[in-house]
Short mmCIF file of C-alpha atoms in Angstrom, two decimals:
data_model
loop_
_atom_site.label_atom_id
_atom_site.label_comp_id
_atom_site.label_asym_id
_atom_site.label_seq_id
_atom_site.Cartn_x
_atom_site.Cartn_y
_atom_site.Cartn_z
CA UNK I 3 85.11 232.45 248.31
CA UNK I 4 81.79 233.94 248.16
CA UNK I 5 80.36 237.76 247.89
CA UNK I 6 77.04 239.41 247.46
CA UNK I 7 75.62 237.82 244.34
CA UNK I 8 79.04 236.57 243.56
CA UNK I 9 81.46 233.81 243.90
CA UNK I 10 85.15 233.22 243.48
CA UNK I 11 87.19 230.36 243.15
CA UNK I 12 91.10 230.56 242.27
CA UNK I 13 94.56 227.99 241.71
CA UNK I 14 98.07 228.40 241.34
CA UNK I 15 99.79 227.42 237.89
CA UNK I 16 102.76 224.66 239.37
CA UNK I 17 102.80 221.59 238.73
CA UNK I 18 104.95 219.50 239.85
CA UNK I 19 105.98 215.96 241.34
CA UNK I 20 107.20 216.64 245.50
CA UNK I 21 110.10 219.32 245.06
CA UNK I 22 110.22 219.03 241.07
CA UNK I 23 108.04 221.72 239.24
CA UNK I 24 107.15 220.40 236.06
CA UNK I 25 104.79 223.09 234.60
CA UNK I 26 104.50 226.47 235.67
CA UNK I 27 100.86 227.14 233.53
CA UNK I 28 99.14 224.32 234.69
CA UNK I 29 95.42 225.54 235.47
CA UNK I 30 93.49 223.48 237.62
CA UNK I 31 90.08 225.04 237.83
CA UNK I 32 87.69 223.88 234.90
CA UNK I 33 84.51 225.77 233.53
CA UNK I 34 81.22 223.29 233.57
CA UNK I 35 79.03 226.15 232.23
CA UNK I 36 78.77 230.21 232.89
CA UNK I 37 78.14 229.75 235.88
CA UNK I 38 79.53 226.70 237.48
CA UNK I 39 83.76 225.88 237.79
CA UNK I 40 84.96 223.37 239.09
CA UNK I 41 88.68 223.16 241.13
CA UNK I 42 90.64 219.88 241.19
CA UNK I 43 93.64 219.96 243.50
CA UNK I 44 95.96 216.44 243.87
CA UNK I 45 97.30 213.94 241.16
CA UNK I 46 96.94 216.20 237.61
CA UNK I 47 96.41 212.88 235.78
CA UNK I 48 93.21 212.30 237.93
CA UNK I 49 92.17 215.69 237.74
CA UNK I 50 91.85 215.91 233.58
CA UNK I 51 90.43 212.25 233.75
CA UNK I 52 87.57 213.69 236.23
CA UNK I 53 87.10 216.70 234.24
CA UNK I 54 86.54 214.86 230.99
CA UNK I 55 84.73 212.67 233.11
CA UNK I 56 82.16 215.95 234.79
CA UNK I 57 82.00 217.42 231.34
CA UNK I 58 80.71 213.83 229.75
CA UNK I 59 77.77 213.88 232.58
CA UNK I 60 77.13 217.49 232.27
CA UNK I 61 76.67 217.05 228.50
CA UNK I 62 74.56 214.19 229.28
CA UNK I 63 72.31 215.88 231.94
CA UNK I 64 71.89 219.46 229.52
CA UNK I 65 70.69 216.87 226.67
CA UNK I 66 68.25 215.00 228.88
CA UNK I 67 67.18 217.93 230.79
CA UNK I 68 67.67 220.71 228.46
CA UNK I 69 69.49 223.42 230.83
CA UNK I 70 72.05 223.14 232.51
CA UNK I 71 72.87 221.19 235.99
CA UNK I 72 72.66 223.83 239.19
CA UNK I 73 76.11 223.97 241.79
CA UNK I 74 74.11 221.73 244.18
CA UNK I 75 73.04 218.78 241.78
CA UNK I 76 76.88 219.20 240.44
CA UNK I 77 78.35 218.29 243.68
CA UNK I 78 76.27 215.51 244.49
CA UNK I 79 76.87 214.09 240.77
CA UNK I 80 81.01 214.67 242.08
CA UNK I 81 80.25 213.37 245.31
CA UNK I 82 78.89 210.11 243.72
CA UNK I 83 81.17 209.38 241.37
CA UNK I 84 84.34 209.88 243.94
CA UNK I 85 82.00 207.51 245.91
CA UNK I 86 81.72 205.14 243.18
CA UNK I 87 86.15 204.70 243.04
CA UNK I 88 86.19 204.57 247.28
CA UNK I 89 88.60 201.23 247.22
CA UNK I 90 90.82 202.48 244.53
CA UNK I 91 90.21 206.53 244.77
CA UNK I 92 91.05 209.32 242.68
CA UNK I 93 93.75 211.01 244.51
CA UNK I 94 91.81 214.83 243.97
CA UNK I 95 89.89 217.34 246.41
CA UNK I 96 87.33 219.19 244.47
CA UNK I 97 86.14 222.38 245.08
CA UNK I 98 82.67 223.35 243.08
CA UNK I 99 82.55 226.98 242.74
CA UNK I 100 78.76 228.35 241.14
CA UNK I 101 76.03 230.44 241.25
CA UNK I 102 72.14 229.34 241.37
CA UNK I 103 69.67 230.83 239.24
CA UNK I 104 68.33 233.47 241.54
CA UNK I 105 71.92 234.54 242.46
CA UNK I 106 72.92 232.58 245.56
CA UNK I 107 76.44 231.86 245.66
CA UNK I 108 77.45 228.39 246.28
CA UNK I 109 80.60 226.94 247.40
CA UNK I 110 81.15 223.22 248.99
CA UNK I 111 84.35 221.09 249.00
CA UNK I 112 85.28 217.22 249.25
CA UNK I 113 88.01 214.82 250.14
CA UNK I 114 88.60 212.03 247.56
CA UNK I 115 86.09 209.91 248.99
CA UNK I 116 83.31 212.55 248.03
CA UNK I 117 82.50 213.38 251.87
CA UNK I 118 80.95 216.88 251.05
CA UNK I 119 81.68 219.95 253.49
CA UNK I 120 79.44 223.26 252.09
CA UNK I 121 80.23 226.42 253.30
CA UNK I 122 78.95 229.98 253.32
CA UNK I 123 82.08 232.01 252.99
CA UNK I 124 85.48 230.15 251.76
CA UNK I 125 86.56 226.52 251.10
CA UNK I 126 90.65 225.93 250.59
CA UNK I 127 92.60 222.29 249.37
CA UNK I 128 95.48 221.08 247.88
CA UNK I 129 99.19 221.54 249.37
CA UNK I 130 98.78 224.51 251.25
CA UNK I 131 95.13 224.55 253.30
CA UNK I 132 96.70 225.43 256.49
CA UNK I 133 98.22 228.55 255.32
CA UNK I 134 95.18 229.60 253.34
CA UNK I 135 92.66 229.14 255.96
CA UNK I 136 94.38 231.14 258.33
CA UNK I 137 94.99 234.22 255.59
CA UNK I 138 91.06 233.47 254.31
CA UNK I 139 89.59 234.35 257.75
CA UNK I 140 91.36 237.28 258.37
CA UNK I 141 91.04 238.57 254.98
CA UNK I 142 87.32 237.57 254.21
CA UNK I 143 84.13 239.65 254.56
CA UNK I 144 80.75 238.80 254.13
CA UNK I 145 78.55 240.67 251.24
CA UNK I 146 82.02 241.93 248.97
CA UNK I 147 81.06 242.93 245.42
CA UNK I 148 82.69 240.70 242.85
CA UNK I 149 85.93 242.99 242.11
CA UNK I 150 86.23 243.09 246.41
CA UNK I 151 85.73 239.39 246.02
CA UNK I 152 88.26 239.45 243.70
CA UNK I 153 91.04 241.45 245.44
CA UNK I 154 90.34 239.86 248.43
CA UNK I 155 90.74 236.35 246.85
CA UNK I 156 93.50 237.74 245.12
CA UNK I 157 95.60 238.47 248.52
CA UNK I 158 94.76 235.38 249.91
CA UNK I 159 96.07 233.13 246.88
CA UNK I 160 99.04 234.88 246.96
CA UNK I 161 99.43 235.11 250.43
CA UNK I 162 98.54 231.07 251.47
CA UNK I 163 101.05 230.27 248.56
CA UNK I 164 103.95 232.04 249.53
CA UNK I 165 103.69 230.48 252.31
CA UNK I 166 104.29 227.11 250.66
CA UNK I 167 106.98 225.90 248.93
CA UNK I 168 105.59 223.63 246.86
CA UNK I 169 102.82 226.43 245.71
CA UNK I 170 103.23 229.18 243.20
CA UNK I 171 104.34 230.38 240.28
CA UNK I 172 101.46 232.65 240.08
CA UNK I 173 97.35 232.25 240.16
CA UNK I 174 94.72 232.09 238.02
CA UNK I 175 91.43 233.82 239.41
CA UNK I 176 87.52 233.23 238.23
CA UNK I 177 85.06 235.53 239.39
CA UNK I 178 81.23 235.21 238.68
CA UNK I 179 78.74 237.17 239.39
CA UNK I 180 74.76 237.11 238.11
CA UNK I 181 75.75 239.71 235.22
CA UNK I 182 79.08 239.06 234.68
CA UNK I 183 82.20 236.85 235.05
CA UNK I 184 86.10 237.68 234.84
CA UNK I 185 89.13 235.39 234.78
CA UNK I 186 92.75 237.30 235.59
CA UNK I 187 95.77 236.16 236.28
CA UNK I 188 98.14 237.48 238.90
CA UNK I 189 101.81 237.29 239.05
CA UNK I 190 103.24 235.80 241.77
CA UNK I 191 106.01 233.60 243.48
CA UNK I 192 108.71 232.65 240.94
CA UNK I 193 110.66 229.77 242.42
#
């Protein structure tokens, strides 16, 4: 979810296999650099392969180029690599989660293919988008500060996910802003 200079990207903790919950601290948003996460919803065993996977290519880039890769040239580098697997594909939906230099929030989303959908406000996936979209749009507001963003992101989590029975067991939240950046975690859902 994006704000005014800020950006916000959140997960449950559950883990689990259909009905069976199998970890109840499993986080499933991953930090690229200050100012770039990285969300990874679907098959956890895909999801820490594709992180190690992102953080080998970020290192990579930041020695080549000597800073670090912006949100946009992230996603594409995602987008290729999900690509790259299309006839035997990583069963994840990213969501990238950053901030440019000059302060621009920017949020974008992809199915496992690496079909990219950007946005300007909020981007859901994993088991419970239909819940969360409907609780994002009423909730969201254009141009919140980053602790708005975060309360608001906040309600929605825990919201969409109560809605959900294969969702819970509370949230972990990431907020960054140009200045600063938080990480909280909320209490939710316990079953």
């Amino acid at each position: 979810m994006s704000g005014k200079d800020c950006v916000a990207i959140g997960c449950d903790l559950r883990l689990g296999i259909q009905n069976q919950t199998l970890a109840t601290d499993f986080k499933k948003v991953y930090k690229i650099h200050d100012r770039l996460y990285l969300g990874l919803a679907g098959l956890a065993t895909d999801a820490l392969t594709l992180n190690q996977r992102f953080q080998f290519k970020h290192n990579m880039y930041k020695l080549r180029e000597e800073r670090n890769m912006k949100p946009a040239t992230f996603a594409h580098m995602v987008s290729k690599t999900l690509y790259e697997k299309r006839f035997g594909p990583y069963f994840v939906e990213p969501v990238i989660a950053g901030i440019d230099d000059d302060g621009t929030p920017y949020i974008t989303g992809m199915d496992s293919l690496g079909a990219m959908e950007t946005s300007k406000d909020f981007m859901v996936a994993g088991t419970a988008p239909n819940s969360l979209w409907g609780v994002c749009e009423s909730f969201y507001r254009p141009n919140l500060g980053a602790d708005d963003l975060f309360e608001t992101i906040s309600q929605c989590l825990l919201s969409g996910v109560d809605r959900d029975a294969l969702s819970g067991w509370g949230a972990v939240v990431y907020v960054i802003a140009k200045d600063k950046s938080f990480v909280r975690t909320l209490k939710g859902r316990m079953d």
